[in-house]
Short mmCIF file of C-alpha atoms in Angstrom, two decimals:
data_model
loop_
_atom_site.label_atom_id
_atom_site.label_comp_id
_atom_site.label_asym_id
_atom_site.label_seq_id
_atom_site.Cartn_x
_atom_site.Cartn_y
_atom_site.Cartn_z
CA UNK A 266 47.74 57.37 148.69
CA UNK A 267 48.47 59.49 145.64
CA UNK A 268 46.90 58.25 142.41
CA UNK A 269 48.76 58.33 139.10
CA UNK A 270 47.14 60.75 136.59
CA UNK A 271 45.03 59.00 133.95
CA UNK A 272 47.22 60.28 131.07
CA UNK A 273 50.33 58.74 132.62
CA UNK A 274 48.42 55.48 133.26
CA UNK A 275 47.49 55.27 129.56
CA UNK A 276 51.07 56.10 128.53
CA UNK A 277 52.40 53.38 130.84
CA UNK A 278 50.01 50.80 129.32
CA UNK A 279 51.10 51.78 125.81
CA UNK A 280 54.77 51.47 126.78
CA UNK A 281 54.19 48.02 128.28
CA UNK A 282 52.22 46.74 125.26
CA UNK A 283 54.41 48.31 122.52
CA UNK A 284 57.79 48.55 124.12
CA UNK A 285 60.13 49.19 121.08
CA UNK A 286 57.95 51.81 119.38
CA UNK A 287 56.99 53.49 122.62
CA UNK A 288 60.62 53.71 123.72
CA UNK A 289 61.56 55.30 120.40
CA UNK A 290 58.74 57.85 120.70
CA UNK A 291 59.68 58.72 124.28
CA UNK A 292 63.33 59.23 123.33
CA UNK A 293 62.30 61.39 120.37
CA UNK A 294 60.05 63.55 122.57
CA UNK A 295 62.78 63.93 125.21
CA UNK A 296 65.47 64.91 122.68
CA UNK A 297 63.10 67.38 120.97
CA UNK A 298 62.18 68.95 124.29
CA UNK A 299 65.84 69.25 125.30
CA UNK A 300 66.75 70.82 121.94
CA UNK A 301 63.94 73.40 122.18
CA UNK A 302 64.96 74.34 125.73
CA UNK A 303 68.62 74.64 124.70
CA UNK A 304 67.75 76.74 121.64
CA UNK A 305 65.52 79.04 123.66
CA UNK A 306 68.20 79.35 126.33
CA UNK A 307 70.86 80.33 123.78
CA UNK A 308 68.47 82.81 122.15
CA UNK A 309 67.63 84.40 125.48
CA UNK A 310 71.34 84.57 126.30
CA UNK A 311 72.09 86.30 123.00
CA UNK A 312 69.27 88.77 123.58
CA UNK A 313 70.56 89.52 127.04
CA UNK A 314 74.04 90.20 125.64
CA UNK A 315 72.74 92.85 123.26
CA UNK A 316 74.05 93.88 119.83
CA UNK A 317 77.43 92.31 118.95
CA UNK A 318 78.91 95.78 118.40
CA UNK A 319 77.53 97.06 121.69
CA UNK A 320 79.81 98.25 124.44
CA UNK A 321 81.23 95.85 126.99
CA UNK A 322 81.01 96.81 130.64
CA UNK A 323 84.43 98.42 130.83
CA UNK A 324 84.01 100.59 127.71
CA UNK A 325 82.16 103.89 128.03
CA UNK A 326 81.85 106.12 124.98
CA UNK A 327 81.52 109.18 127.20
CA UNK A 328 84.84 108.29 128.83
CA UNK A 329 86.80 107.28 125.75
CA UNK A 330 85.29 109.60 123.12
CA UNK A 331 84.54 113.09 124.47
CA UNK A 332 81.30 114.67 123.26
CA UNK A 333 83.32 117.63 121.99
CA UNK A 334 84.58 115.44 119.15
CA UNK A 335 82.81 116.88 116.14
CA UNK A 336 81.64 113.69 114.47
CA UNK A 337 78.17 113.42 115.98
CA UNK A 338 76.47 114.02 112.64
CA UNK A 339 78.20 111.02 111.08
CA UNK A 340 79.73 110.73 107.61
CA UNK A 341 78.67 112.80 104.63
CA UNK A 342 77.74 110.82 101.48
CA UNK A 343 79.67 113.33 99.36
CA UNK A 344 83.06 112.42 100.85
CA UNK A 345 85.03 109.30 99.92
CA UNK A 346 85.38 106.22 102.07
CA UNK A 347 88.46 105.32 104.05
CA UNK A 348 89.07 101.56 103.76
CA UNK A 349 90.89 99.10 106.00
CA UNK A 350 91.09 95.39 105.11
CA UNK A 351 91.76 92.26 107.18
CA UNK A 352 92.17 89.27 104.83
CA UNK A 353 92.79 86.64 107.54
CA UNK A 354 90.09 85.17 109.79
CA UNK A 355 91.34 87.36 112.65
CA UNK A 356 88.58 88.94 114.77
CA UNK A 357 90.64 90.03 117.79
CA UNK A 358 92.13 93.38 116.75
CA UNK A 359 95.37 94.60 118.31
CA UNK A 360 95.96 97.99 119.93
CA UNK A 361 97.64 99.14 116.72
CA UNK A 362 94.67 98.01 114.60
CA UNK A 363 92.32 99.92 116.90
CA UNK A 364 94.58 102.99 116.83
CA UNK A 365 94.73 102.95 113.02
CA UNK A 366 90.95 102.95 112.67
CA UNK A 367 90.41 105.45 115.51
CA UNK A 368 93.01 107.90 114.18
CA UNK A 369 91.46 107.70 110.69
CA UNK A 370 87.97 108.28 112.13
CA UNK A 371 89.14 111.33 114.07
CA UNK A 372 91.03 112.80 111.10
CA UNK A 373 88.08 112.21 108.71
CA UNK A 374 84.93 113.05 110.70
CA UNK A 375 82.85 113.53 107.54
CA UNK A 376 84.03 110.34 105.82
CA UNK A 377 82.86 106.78 106.30
CA UNK A 378 85.66 104.61 107.70
CA UNK A 379 84.93 101.07 106.49
CA UNK A 380 86.75 98.09 108.02
CA UNK A 381 86.36 94.98 105.86
CA UNK A 382 87.12 91.74 107.73
CA UNK A 383 87.13 88.25 106.24
CA UNK A 384 86.49 86.78 109.70
CA UNK A 385 83.14 88.58 109.94
CA UNK A 386 80.77 86.25 108.09
CA UNK A 387 78.03 87.84 106.05
CA UNK A 388 74.99 88.38 108.25
CA UNK A 389 76.95 87.41 111.35
CA UNK A 390 75.14 88.33 114.55
CA UNK A 391 77.51 86.72 117.02
CA UNK A 392 80.78 88.62 116.60
CA UNK A 393 82.77 88.30 119.78
CA UNK A 394 82.50 91.33 122.06
CA UNK A 395 86.15 92.25 121.78
CA UNK A 396 87.01 95.59 123.41
CA UNK A 397 88.24 97.06 120.10
CA UNK A 398 84.86 96.59 118.39
CA UNK A 399 83.16 98.12 121.41
CA UNK A 400 85.51 101.09 121.43
CA UNK A 401 85.31 101.69 117.68
CA UNK A 402 81.51 101.54 117.79
CA UNK A 403 81.68 104.83 119.71
CA UNK A 404 82.59 106.53 116.42
CA UNK A 405 79.48 107.03 114.24
CA UNK A 406 81.57 107.13 111.06
CA UNK A 407 83.15 103.67 111.61
CA UNK A 408 81.58 100.58 110.04
CA UNK A 409 82.76 96.95 110.45
CA UNK A 410 81.69 94.96 107.38
CA UNK A 411 82.23 91.40 106.09
CA UNK A 412 84.84 90.99 103.36
CA UNK A 413 83.23 88.98 100.55
CA UNK A 414 86.16 88.32 98.25
CA UNK A 415 84.21 86.65 95.45
CA UNK A 416 81.88 89.64 95.29
CA UNK A 417 84.73 92.16 95.56
CA UNK A 418 86.75 90.64 92.70
CA UNK A 419 83.74 90.05 90.42
CA UNK A 420 83.84 92.07 87.21
CA UNK A 421 87.62 92.57 87.43
CA UNK A 422 90.67 90.78 85.96
CA UNK A 423 91.26 89.27 89.40
CA UNK A 424 88.02 87.25 89.48
CA UNK A 425 89.54 84.19 87.77
CA UNK A 426 92.83 84.60 89.61
CA UNK A 427 91.08 84.33 92.98
CA UNK A 428 89.10 81.21 92.05
CA UNK A 429 92.18 79.03 91.40
CA UNK A 430 91.74 76.24 94.01
CA UNK A 431 95.40 75.98 95.07
CA UNK A 432 95.87 79.72 95.61
CA UNK A 433 95.76 79.52 99.43
CA UNK A 434 98.82 77.21 99.50
CA UNK A 435 101.12 80.01 98.34
CA UNK A 436 103.58 81.20 101.04
CA UNK A 437 102.49 84.86 101.10
CA UNK A 438 98.79 84.23 100.44
CA UNK A 439 97.28 86.69 102.95
CA UNK A 440 99.68 89.49 102.00
CA UNK A 441 99.02 88.94 98.28
CA UNK A 442 95.27 88.83 98.96
CA UNK A 443 95.58 92.18 100.73
CA UNK A 444 97.52 93.58 97.75
CA UNK A 445 94.70 92.41 95.47
CA UNK A 446 91.93 93.85 97.66
CA UNK A 447 93.38 97.36 97.85
CA UNK A 448 93.78 97.90 94.11
CA UNK A 449 90.29 96.50 93.41
CA UNK A 450 88.74 98.67 96.14
CA UNK A 451 90.41 101.75 94.70
CA UNK A 452 89.31 100.90 91.16
CA UNK A 453 85.71 99.98 92.05
CA UNK A 454 84.89 102.53 94.74
CA UNK A 455 87.74 105.03 95.02
CA UNK A 456 88.60 106.80 98.27
CA UNK A 457 91.51 106.07 100.60
CA UNK A 458 93.06 102.75 101.48
CA UNK A 459 95.26 102.31 104.56
CA UNK A 460 97.03 99.32 106.09
CA UNK A 461 96.04 98.55 109.67
CA UNK A 462 99.47 99.63 110.95
CA UNK A 463 99.12 103.33 110.11
CA UNK A 464 98.55 106.13 112.59
CA UNK A 465 96.77 109.01 110.82
CA UNK A 466 97.76 112.54 111.82
CA UNK A 467 95.93 114.72 109.28
CA UNK A 468 93.01 114.54 106.89
CA UNK A 469 94.10 112.73 103.72
CA UNK A 470 91.24 113.77 101.45
CA UNK A 471 93.24 116.41 99.59
CA UNK A 472 95.72 113.75 98.46
CA UNK A 473 93.93 112.52 95.34
CA UNK A 474 95.26 109.94 92.88
CA UNK A 475 98.34 109.51 95.03
CA UNK A 476 100.61 106.91 96.60
CA UNK A 477 103.77 107.19 98.66
CA UNK A 478 107.46 106.61 98.04
CA UNK A 479 108.67 104.09 100.62
CA UNK A 480 112.36 104.52 99.94
CA UNK A 481 114.67 105.17 97.04
CA UNK A 482 113.09 103.82 93.84
CA UNK A 483 110.27 101.93 95.62
CA UNK A 484 106.58 102.84 95.94
CA UNK A 485 104.39 101.27 98.61
CA UNK A 486 100.64 100.57 98.58
CA UNK A 487 100.08 100.75 102.35
CA UNK A 488 98.48 104.12 101.52
CA UNK A 489 96.50 104.67 98.33
CA UNK A 490 94.12 107.46 97.37
CA UNK A 491 92.34 107.30 94.01
CA UNK A 492 89.16 108.28 92.28
CA UNK A 493 86.99 105.32 91.18
CA UNK A 494 87.66 103.66 87.81
CA UNK A 495 91.02 105.41 87.49
CA UNK A 496 93.13 104.11 84.61
CA UNK A 497 96.22 103.74 86.81
CA UNK A 498 94.39 101.28 89.09
CA UNK A 499 93.07 99.44 86.03
CA UNK A 500 96.65 99.00 84.80
CA UNK A 501 97.62 97.74 88.27
CA UNK A 502 94.90 95.06 88.10
CA UNK A 503 96.08 93.98 84.64
CA UNK A 504 99.72 93.83 85.75
CA UNK A 505 98.70 91.87 88.87
CA UNK A 506 97.39 89.03 86.69
CA UNK A 507 99.81 89.23 83.75
CA UNK A 508 102.99 89.34 85.85
CA UNK A 509 101.74 87.29 88.79
CA UNK A 510 104.17 85.46 91.07
CA UNK A 511 102.81 84.74 94.54
CA UNK A 512 106.04 83.12 95.68
CA UNK A 513 108.08 86.34 95.75
CA UNK A 514 107.46 88.68 98.71
CA UNK A 515 106.32 92.14 97.57
CA UNK A 516 106.02 91.34 93.87
CA UNK A 517 102.26 91.96 93.87
CA UNK A 518 102.60 94.98 96.17
CA UNK A 519 105.46 97.52 96.12
CA UNK A 520 107.11 95.96 93.06
CA UNK A 521 103.84 96.03 91.09
CA UNK A 522 103.10 99.67 91.91
CA UNK A 523 106.68 100.66 91.10
CA UNK A 524 106.56 98.81 87.74
CA UNK A 525 103.27 100.40 86.74
CA UNK A 526 104.27 103.92 87.82
CA UNK A 527 107.54 103.73 85.87
CA UNK A 528 105.61 102.71 82.74
CA UNK A 529 102.95 105.33 83.42
CA UNK A 530 105.52 108.11 83.60
CA UNK A 531 108.21 106.57 81.32
CA UNK A 532 110.72 106.68 84.19
CA UNK A 533 113.77 104.61 85.04
CA UNK A 534 113.90 105.64 88.69
CA UNK A 535 111.14 106.77 91.07
CA UNK A 536 111.14 110.34 92.34
CA UNK A 537 108.67 112.61 94.11
CA UNK A 538 106.54 114.00 91.30
CA UNK A 539 103.13 114.21 89.68
CA UNK A 540 102.78 112.55 86.31
CA UNK A 541 99.65 112.32 84.12
CA UNK A 542 97.49 113.10 87.14
CA UNK A 543 99.08 110.57 89.54
CA UNK A 544 101.33 111.77 92.38
CA UNK A 545 104.23 109.92 93.98
CA UNK A 546 104.49 111.53 97.43
CA UNK A 547 107.84 112.15 99.13
CA UNK A 548 108.66 109.63 101.91
CA UNK A 549 107.98 112.12 104.73
CA UNK A 550 104.28 112.29 103.68
CA UNK A 551 103.31 108.78 104.84
CA UNK A 552 106.57 106.89 105.43
CA UNK A 553 108.59 109.32 107.60
CA UNK A 554 110.30 106.43 109.39
CA UNK A 555 112.04 104.15 106.83
CA UNK A 556 111.46 100.44 107.42
CA UNK A 557 115.17 100.00 108.11
CA UNK A 558 114.85 102.48 111.03
CA UNK A 559 111.66 101.06 112.56
CA UNK A 560 113.32 100.81 116.01
CA UNK A 561 113.24 104.64 116.19
CA UNK A 562 109.51 104.29 116.89
CA UNK A 563 110.42 102.88 120.32
CA UNK A 564 113.03 105.54 121.16
CA UNK A 565 112.28 108.63 123.26
CA UNK A 566 111.83 111.95 121.44
CA UNK A 567 111.18 115.46 122.76
CA UNK A 568 108.04 117.41 121.88
CA UNK A 569 110.12 119.67 119.60
CA UNK A 570 111.66 116.69 117.81
CA UNK A 571 108.22 115.17 117.37
CA UNK A 572 106.85 118.41 115.92
CA UNK A 573 109.73 118.70 113.44
CA UNK A 574 109.46 115.06 112.44
CA UNK A 575 105.74 115.26 111.72
CA UNK A 576 105.57 118.77 110.25
CA UNK A 577 105.09 117.51 106.70
CA UNK A 578 103.58 114.13 107.59
CA UNK A 579 99.99 112.99 107.03
CA UNK A 580 100.32 109.51 108.51
CA UNK A 581 103.01 107.29 110.04
CA UNK A 582 103.52 103.70 108.93
CA UNK A 583 104.49 101.54 111.93
CA UNK A 584 105.92 98.58 109.96
CA UNK A 585 104.06 96.05 112.09
CA UNK A 586 105.63 93.08 110.30
CA UNK A 587 108.95 94.12 111.87
CA UNK A 588 107.86 95.91 115.04
CA UNK A 589 105.01 93.77 116.40
CA UNK A 590 107.11 91.82 118.89
CA UNK A 591 108.74 94.88 120.49
CA UNK A 592 107.54 95.94 123.95
CA UNK A 593 106.20 99.48 124.19
CA UNK A 594 106.28 101.21 127.55
CA UNK A 595 103.01 103.01 128.37
CA UNK A 596 103.24 105.83 129.30
CA UNK A 597 106.65 106.90 128.00
CA UNK A 598 108.34 109.45 125.73
CA UNK A 599 108.83 106.84 123.00
CA UNK A 600 107.75 108.18 119.61
CA UNK A 601 105.13 105.47 119.17
CA UNK A 602 103.68 106.03 122.66
CA UNK A 603 103.35 109.75 121.92
CA UNK A 604 101.63 109.02 118.62
CA UNK A 605 99.13 106.77 120.41
CA UNK A 606 98.54 109.43 123.06
CA UNK A 607 97.86 112.26 120.59
CA UNK A 608 96.11 110.61 117.67
CA UNK A 609 94.19 107.66 119.14
CA UNK A 610 93.58 108.72 122.75
CA UNK A 611 90.71 106.27 123.29
CA UNK A 612 92.90 103.29 122.37
CA UNK A 613 95.73 104.79 124.42
CA UNK A 614 93.44 105.08 127.48
CA UNK A 615 92.53 101.39 127.09
CA UNK A 616 96.23 100.50 126.84
CA UNK A 617 96.96 102.36 130.08
CA UNK A 618 93.98 100.71 131.76
CA UNK A 619 95.21 97.25 130.76
#
């Protein structure tokens, strides 16, 4: 007959003589043991998954980003950053988001392309392995960073504005927050800011202290390029707070930039020009397709038409707020499909695969 080990015999006697305390101790030991095993299991699982920005099984840098792409050396510290901002908690980028960042990385191989995302907590080591993060990690000049809004706005007129507790109840909160981020980024750090619904065709670094005309008498901040601490951006921050109205769509964005530029240049109407060192670029530079004609992005165009359309264009704004629900045939001769194919081929290959 098997004999019970002496340690278990002693434990049994203790349990029988001090039932309540012994039961509590046994439960505590069991729960602690289970917690340690669970913690170790999760840790081992995380280690086995690798770095959160690592490639998932279906993404291969060699396949999606040819070695001939001349960005192996990474960004140069002497060139300005290219910024993208995501002010919502979104951490599942769309094809267009991926294309925007990829096209910017390809067009600016010596610049750091920084994607600031509010959904990426500071020090986060468990970002979901979404295909877009895996694909973009193939580009050595792309960085995904947390968006710390309190830190970003500190030392600017927008610091107090942001801390108002009821701010997030406003109807256009995320759009207004994005408007705030871009002007502060340009003032603090300088460089280039782009919305995540741009497809970049050419290097934008030679466009300094510039913004684009969206349509007649309206400037848009979806593209901005400024040197740090520029007075124009400082005036934009002041106007943002002094004339704030978060309940009117566009008031803190296109309307603000238009107001400030008209004062800056003493103008009544906006026109393509350079004034006191700040340039208002003609619509074809970054807004070749007017927002009213956004459906043209989904219409077929010939190679010759595409060449003519983009001859004087640096980047194409896709107007995602209007176009996001429209189905795009891949492959096709639609203008947008051709832009994907030529300027963000890695994202385009993933689209075709899916």
